[in-house]
PDB file of C-alpha atoms in Angstrom:
ATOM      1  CA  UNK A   1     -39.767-187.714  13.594  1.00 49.00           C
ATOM      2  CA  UNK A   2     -41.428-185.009  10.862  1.00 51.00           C
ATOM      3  CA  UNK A   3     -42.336-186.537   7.981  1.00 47.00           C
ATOM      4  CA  UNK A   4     -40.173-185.714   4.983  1.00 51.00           C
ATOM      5  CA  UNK A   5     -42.413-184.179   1.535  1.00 52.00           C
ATOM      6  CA  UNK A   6     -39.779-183.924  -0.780  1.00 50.00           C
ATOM      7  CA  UNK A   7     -40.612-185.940  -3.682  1.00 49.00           C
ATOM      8  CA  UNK A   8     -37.373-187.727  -4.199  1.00 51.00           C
ATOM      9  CA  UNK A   9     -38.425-189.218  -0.507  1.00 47.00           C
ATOM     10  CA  UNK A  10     -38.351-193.159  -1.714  1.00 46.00           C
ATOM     11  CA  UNK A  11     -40.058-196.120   0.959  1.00 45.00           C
ATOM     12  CA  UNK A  12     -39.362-199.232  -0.564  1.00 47.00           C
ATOM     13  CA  UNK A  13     -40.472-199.149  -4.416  1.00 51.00           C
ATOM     14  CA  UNK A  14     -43.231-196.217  -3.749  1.00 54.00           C
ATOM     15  CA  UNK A  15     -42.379-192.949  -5.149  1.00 58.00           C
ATOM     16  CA  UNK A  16     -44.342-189.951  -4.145  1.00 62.00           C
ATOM     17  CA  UNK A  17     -46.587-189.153  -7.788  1.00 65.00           C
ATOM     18  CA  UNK A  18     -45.861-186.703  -9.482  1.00 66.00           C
ATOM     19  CA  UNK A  19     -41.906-187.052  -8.945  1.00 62.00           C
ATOM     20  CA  UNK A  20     -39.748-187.582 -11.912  1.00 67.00           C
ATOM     21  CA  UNK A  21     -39.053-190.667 -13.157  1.00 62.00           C
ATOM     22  CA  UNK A  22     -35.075-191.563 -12.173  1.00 63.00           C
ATOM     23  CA  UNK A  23     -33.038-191.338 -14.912  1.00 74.00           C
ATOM     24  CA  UNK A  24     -31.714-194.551 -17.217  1.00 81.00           C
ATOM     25  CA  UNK A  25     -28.730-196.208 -16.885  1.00 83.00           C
ATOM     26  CA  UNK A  26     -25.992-195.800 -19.740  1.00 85.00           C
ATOM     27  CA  UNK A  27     -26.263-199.229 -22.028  1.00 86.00           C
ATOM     28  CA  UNK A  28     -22.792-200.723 -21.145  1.00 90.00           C
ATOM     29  CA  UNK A  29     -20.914-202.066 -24.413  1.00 92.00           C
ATOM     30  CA  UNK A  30     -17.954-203.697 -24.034  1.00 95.00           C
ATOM     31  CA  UNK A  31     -15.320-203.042 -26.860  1.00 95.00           C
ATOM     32  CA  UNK A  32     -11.794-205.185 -27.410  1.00 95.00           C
ATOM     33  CA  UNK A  33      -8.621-203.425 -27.788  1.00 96.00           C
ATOM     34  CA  UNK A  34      -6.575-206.117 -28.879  1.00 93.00           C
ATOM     35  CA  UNK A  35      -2.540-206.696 -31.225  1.00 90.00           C
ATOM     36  CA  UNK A  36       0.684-208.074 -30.802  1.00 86.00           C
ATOM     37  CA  UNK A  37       3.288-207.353 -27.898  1.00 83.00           C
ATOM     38  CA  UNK A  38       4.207-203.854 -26.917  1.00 83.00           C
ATOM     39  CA  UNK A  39       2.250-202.110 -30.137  1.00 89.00           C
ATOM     40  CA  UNK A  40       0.460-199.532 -27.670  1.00 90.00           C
ATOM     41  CA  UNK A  41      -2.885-201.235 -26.454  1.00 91.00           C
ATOM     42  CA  UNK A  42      -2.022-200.693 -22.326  1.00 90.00           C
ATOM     43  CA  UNK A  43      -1.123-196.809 -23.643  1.00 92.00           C
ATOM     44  CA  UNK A  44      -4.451-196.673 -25.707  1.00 94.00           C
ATOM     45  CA  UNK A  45      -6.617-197.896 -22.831  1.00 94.00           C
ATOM     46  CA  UNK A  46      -4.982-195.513 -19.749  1.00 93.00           C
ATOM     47  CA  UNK A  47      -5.376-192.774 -22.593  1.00 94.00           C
ATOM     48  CA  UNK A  48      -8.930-192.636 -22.775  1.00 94.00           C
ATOM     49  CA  UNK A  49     -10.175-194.171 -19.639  1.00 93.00           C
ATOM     50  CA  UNK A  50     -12.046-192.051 -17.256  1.00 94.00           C
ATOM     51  CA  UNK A  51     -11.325-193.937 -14.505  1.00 91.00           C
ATOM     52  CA  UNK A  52      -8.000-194.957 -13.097  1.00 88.00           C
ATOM     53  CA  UNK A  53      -7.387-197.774 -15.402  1.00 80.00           C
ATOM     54  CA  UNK A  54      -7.003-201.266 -13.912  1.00 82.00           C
ATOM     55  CA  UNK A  55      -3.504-203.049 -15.396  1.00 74.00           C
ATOM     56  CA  UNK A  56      -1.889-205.898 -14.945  1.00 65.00           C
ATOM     57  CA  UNK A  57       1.937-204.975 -15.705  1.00 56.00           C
ATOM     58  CA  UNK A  58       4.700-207.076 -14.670  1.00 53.00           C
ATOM     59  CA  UNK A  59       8.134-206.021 -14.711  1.00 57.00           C
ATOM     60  CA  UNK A  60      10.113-207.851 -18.265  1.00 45.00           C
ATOM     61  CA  UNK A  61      13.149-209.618 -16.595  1.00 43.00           C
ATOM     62  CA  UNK A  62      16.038-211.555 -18.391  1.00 44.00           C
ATOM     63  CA  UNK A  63      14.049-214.443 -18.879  1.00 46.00           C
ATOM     64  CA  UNK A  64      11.861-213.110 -21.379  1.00 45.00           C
ATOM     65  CA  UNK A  65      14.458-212.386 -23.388  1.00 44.00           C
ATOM     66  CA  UNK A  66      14.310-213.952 -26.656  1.00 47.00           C
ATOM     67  CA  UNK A  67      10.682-214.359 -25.810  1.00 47.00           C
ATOM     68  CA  UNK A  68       8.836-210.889 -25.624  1.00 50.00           C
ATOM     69  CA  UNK A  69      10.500-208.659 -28.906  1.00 55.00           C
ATOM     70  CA  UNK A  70       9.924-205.201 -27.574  1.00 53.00           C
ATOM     71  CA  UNK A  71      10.746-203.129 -30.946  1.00 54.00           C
ATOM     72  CA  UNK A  72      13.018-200.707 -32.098  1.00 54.00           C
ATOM     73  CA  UNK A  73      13.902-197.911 -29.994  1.00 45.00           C
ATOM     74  CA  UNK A  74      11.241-198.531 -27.084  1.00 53.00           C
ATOM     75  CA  UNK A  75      11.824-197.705 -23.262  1.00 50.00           C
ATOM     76  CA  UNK A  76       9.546-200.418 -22.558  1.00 49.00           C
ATOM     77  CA  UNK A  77       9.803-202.647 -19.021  1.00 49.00           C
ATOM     78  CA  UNK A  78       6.975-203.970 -18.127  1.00 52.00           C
ATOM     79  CA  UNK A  79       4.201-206.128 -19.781  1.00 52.00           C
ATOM     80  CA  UNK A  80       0.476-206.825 -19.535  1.00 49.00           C
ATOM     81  CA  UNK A  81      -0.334-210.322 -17.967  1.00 50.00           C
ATOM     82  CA  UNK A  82      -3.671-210.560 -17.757  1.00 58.00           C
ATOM     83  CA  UNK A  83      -5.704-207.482 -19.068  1.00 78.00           C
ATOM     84  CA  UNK A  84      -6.206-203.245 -19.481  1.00 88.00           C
ATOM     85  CA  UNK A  85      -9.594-202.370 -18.200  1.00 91.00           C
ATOM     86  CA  UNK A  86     -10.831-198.645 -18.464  1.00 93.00           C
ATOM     87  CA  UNK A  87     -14.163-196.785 -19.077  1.00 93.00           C
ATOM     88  CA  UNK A  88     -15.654-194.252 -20.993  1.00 94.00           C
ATOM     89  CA  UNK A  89     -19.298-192.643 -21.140  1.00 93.00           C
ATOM     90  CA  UNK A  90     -19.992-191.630 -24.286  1.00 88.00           C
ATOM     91  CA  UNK A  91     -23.119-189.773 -23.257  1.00 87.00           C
ATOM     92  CA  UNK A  92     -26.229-190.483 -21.403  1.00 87.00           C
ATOM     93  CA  UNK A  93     -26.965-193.531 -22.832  1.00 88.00           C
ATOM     94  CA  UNK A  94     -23.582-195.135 -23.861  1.00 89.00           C
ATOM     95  CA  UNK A  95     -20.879-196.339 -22.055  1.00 93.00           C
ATOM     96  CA  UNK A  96     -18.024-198.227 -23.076  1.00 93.00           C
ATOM     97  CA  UNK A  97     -16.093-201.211 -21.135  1.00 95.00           C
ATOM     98  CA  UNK A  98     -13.083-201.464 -22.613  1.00 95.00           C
ATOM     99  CA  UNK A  99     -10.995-204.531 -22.507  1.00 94.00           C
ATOM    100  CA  UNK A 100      -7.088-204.841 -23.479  1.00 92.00           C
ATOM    101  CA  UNK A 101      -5.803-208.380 -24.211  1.00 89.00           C
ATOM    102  CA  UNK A 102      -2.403-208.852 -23.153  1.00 83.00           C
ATOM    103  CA  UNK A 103      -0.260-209.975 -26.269  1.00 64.00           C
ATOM    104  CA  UNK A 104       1.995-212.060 -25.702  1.00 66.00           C
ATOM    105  CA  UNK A 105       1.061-215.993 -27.264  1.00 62.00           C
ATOM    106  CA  UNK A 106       1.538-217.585 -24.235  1.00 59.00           C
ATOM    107  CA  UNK A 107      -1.210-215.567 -22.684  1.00 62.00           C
ATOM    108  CA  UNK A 108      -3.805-216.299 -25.556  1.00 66.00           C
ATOM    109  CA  UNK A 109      -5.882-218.696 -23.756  1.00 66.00           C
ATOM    110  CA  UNK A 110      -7.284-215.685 -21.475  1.00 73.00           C
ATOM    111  CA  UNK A 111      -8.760-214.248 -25.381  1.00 80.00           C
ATOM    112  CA  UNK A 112     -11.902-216.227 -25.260  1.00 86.00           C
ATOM    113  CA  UNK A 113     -12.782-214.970 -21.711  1.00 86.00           C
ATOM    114  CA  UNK A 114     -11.941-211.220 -22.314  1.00 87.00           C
ATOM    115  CA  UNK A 115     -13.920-211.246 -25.779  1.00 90.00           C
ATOM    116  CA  UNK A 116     -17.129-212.975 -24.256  1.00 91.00           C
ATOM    117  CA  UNK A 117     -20.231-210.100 -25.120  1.00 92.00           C
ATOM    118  CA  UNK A 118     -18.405-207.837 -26.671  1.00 93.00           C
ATOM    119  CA  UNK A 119     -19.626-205.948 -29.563  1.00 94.00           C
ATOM    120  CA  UNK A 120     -16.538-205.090 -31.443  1.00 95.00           C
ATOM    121  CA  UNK A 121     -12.264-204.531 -31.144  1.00 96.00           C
ATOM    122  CA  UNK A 122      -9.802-202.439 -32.007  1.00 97.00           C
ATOM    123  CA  UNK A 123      -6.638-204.720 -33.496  1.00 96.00           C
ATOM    124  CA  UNK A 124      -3.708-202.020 -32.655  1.00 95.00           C
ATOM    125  CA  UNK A 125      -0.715-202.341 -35.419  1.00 94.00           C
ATOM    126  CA  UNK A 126       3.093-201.229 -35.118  1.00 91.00           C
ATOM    127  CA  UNK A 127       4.011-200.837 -39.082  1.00 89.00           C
ATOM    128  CA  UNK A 128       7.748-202.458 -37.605  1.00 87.00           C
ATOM    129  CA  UNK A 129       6.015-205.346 -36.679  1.00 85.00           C
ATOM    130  CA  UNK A 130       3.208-205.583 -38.492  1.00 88.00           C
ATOM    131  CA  UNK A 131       4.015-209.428 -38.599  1.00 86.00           C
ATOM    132  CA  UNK A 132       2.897-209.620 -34.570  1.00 86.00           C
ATOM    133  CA  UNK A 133      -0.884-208.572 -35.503  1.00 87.00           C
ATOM    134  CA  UNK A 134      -1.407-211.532 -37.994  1.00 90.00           C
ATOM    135  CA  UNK A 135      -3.226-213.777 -34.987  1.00 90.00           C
ATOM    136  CA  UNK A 136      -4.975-210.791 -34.044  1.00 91.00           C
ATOM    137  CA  UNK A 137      -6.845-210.444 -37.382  1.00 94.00           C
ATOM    138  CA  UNK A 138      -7.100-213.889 -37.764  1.00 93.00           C
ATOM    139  CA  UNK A 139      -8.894-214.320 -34.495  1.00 92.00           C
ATOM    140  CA  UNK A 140     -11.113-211.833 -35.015  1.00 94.00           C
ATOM    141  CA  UNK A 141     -12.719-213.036 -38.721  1.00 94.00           C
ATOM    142  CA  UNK A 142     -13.018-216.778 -37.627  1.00 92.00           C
ATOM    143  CA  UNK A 143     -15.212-214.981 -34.076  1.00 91.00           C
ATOM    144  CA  UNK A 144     -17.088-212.952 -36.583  1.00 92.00           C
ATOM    145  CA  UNK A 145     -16.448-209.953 -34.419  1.00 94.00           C
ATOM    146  CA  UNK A 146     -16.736-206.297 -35.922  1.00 95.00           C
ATOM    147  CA  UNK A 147     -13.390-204.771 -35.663  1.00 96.00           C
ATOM    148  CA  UNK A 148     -11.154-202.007 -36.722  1.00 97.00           C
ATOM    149  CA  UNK A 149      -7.104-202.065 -38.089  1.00 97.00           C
ATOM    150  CA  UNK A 150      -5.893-199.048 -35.945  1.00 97.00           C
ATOM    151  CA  UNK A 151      -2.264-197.944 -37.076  1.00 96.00           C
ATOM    152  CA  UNK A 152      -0.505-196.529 -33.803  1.00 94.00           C
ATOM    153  CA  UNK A 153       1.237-193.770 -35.376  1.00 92.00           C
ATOM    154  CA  UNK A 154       4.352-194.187 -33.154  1.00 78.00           C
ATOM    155  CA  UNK A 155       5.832-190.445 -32.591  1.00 72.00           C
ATOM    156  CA  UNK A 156       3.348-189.410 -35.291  1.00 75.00           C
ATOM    157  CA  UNK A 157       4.877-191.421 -37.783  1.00 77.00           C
ATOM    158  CA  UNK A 158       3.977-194.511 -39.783  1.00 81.00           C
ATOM    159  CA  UNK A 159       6.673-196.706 -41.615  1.00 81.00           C
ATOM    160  CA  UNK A 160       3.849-197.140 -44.331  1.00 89.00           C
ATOM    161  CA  UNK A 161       0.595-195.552 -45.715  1.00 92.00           C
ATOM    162  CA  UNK A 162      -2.983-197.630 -44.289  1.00 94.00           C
ATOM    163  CA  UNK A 163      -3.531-198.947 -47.867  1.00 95.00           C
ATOM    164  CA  UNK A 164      -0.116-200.846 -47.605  1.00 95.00           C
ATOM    165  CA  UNK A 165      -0.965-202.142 -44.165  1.00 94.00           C
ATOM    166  CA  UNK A 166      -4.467-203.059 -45.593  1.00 95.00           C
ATOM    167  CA  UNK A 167      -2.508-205.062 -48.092  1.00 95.00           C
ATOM    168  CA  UNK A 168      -0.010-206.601 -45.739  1.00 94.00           C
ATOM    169  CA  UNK A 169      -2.904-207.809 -43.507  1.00 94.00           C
ATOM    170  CA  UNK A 170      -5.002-208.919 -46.210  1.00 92.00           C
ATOM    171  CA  UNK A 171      -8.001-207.870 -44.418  1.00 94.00           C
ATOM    172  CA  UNK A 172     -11.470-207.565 -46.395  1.00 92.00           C
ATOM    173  CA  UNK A 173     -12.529-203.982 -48.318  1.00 92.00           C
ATOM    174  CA  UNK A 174     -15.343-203.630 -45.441  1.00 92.00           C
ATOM    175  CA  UNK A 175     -13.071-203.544 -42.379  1.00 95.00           C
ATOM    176  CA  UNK A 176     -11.530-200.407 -41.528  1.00 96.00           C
ATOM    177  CA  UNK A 177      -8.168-199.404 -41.511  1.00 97.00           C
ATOM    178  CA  UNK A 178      -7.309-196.076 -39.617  1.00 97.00           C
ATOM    179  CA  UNK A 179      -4.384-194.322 -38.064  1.00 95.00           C
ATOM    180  CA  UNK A 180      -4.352-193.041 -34.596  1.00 96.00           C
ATOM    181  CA  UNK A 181      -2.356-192.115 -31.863  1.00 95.00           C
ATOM    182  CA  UNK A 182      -2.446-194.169 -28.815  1.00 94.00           C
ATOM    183  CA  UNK A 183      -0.790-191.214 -26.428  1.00 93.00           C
ATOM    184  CA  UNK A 184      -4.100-188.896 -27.021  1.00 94.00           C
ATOM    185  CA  UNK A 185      -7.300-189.163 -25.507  1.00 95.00           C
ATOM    186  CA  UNK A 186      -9.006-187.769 -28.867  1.00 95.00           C
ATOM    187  CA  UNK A 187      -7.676-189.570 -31.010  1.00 96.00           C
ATOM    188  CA  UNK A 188      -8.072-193.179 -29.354  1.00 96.00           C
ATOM    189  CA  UNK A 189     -11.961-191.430 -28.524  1.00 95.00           C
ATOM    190  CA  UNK A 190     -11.966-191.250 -33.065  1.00 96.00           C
ATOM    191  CA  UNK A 191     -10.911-194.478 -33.106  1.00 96.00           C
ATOM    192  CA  UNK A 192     -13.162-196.232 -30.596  1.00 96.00           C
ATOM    193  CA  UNK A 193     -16.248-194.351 -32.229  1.00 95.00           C
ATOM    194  CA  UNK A 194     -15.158-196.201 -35.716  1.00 96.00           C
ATOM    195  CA  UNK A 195     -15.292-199.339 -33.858  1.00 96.00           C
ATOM    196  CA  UNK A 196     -18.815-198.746 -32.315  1.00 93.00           C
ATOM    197  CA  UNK A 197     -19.953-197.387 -36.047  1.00 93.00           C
ATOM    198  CA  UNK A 198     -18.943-201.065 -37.196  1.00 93.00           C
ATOM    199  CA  UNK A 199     -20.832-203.012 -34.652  1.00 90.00           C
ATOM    200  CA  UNK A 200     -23.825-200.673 -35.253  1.00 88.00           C
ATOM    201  CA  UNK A 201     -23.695-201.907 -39.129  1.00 86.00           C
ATOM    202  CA  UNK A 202     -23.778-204.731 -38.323  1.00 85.00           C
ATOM    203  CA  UNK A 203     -26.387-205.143 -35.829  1.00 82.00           C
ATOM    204  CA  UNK A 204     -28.378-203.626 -38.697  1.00 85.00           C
ATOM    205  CA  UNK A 205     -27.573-206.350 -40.946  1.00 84.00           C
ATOM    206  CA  UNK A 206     -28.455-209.411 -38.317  1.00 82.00           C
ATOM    207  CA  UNK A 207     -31.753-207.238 -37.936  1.00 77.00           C
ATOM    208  CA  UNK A 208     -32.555-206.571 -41.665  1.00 70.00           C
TER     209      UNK A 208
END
């Protein structure tokens, strides 16, 4: 057999000197996107994903009726059970896990699991509903987990402004509240980068 010069020729952990160095890996951060039932968090996570993204959807059958309140004017039939997982590389030394909680109550025990190491969430509203995002919010302050208020401008329109939702939700000066629409990839990409600018802060906090 000739013996091979190139320099990206690898035996074991050898490298030929003078080859380049291989390149780092992305730093994986895992971000939350997180809100009540049917407010948009499957949609926001197959919108931006650059993979295929891995759901969990069961078809809604008479029995959860009563149960699972899918809104006003929604063609919605299936549900999350378990969790939205997609991906997105922000650049060459960022990439983004992102997790979607189903959001139903009776699935709330799987919350702890899904939120273990990550950095920060994105609590999705529906101004109809904005009742349903309560435990969301709540969860998030007693975790002490960065997070955003994300307003899923439903057909690009919002039953009331973000200061009125910021009131309703009685959530603190310092936490975000944003609109966005869940169907584009650009606009859930503005809305995940607001997220990551929070958990930056306050990684500079904990360090200061």
């Amino acid at each position: 057999m000739d013996f091979d010069p190139s320099a990206n020729r690898v035996v074991g952990t050898a490298r030929i000197p003078g080859a380049p160095a291989p390149k780092k890996a992305p730093v994986p951060v895992k971000i939350i996107v997180a809100g009540g039932f049917g407010v948009g968090k499957t949609t926001t996570v197959g919108a931006i994903s650059e993979i295929s993204p891995l759901t969990t959807e069961a078809e809604m059958t008479s029995e959860s009726i009563g149960i699972d309140n899918v809104g006003q004017a929604t063609t919605k039939t299936t549900t999350t059970i378990a969790m939205d997982f997609g991906v997105l590389t922000i650049d060459q030394t960022l990439k983004l896990y992102i997790f979607g909680t189903p959001g139903q109550t009776r699935f709330a025990f799987m919350w702890d699991d899904l939120v273990k190491g990550a950095l920060g969430a994105l609590v999705v509203v529906d101004t109809n509903r904005i009742d349903d995002c309560y435990p969301a919010v709540d969860y998030f302050e007693r975790a002490g987990l960065p997070f955003v208020v994300g307003v899923n401008t439903f057909n690009g329109q919002m039953g009331y402004s973000l200061d009125e939702v910021r009131w309703a939700l009685a959530v603190r000066e310092d936490v975000p509240v944003i609109s966005y629409d869940a169907r584009f990839r650009a606009s859930v990409r503005d809305a995940l980068l607001v997220v990551l600018d929070q958990a930056l802060d306050k990684a500079i906090r904990m360090k200061a």
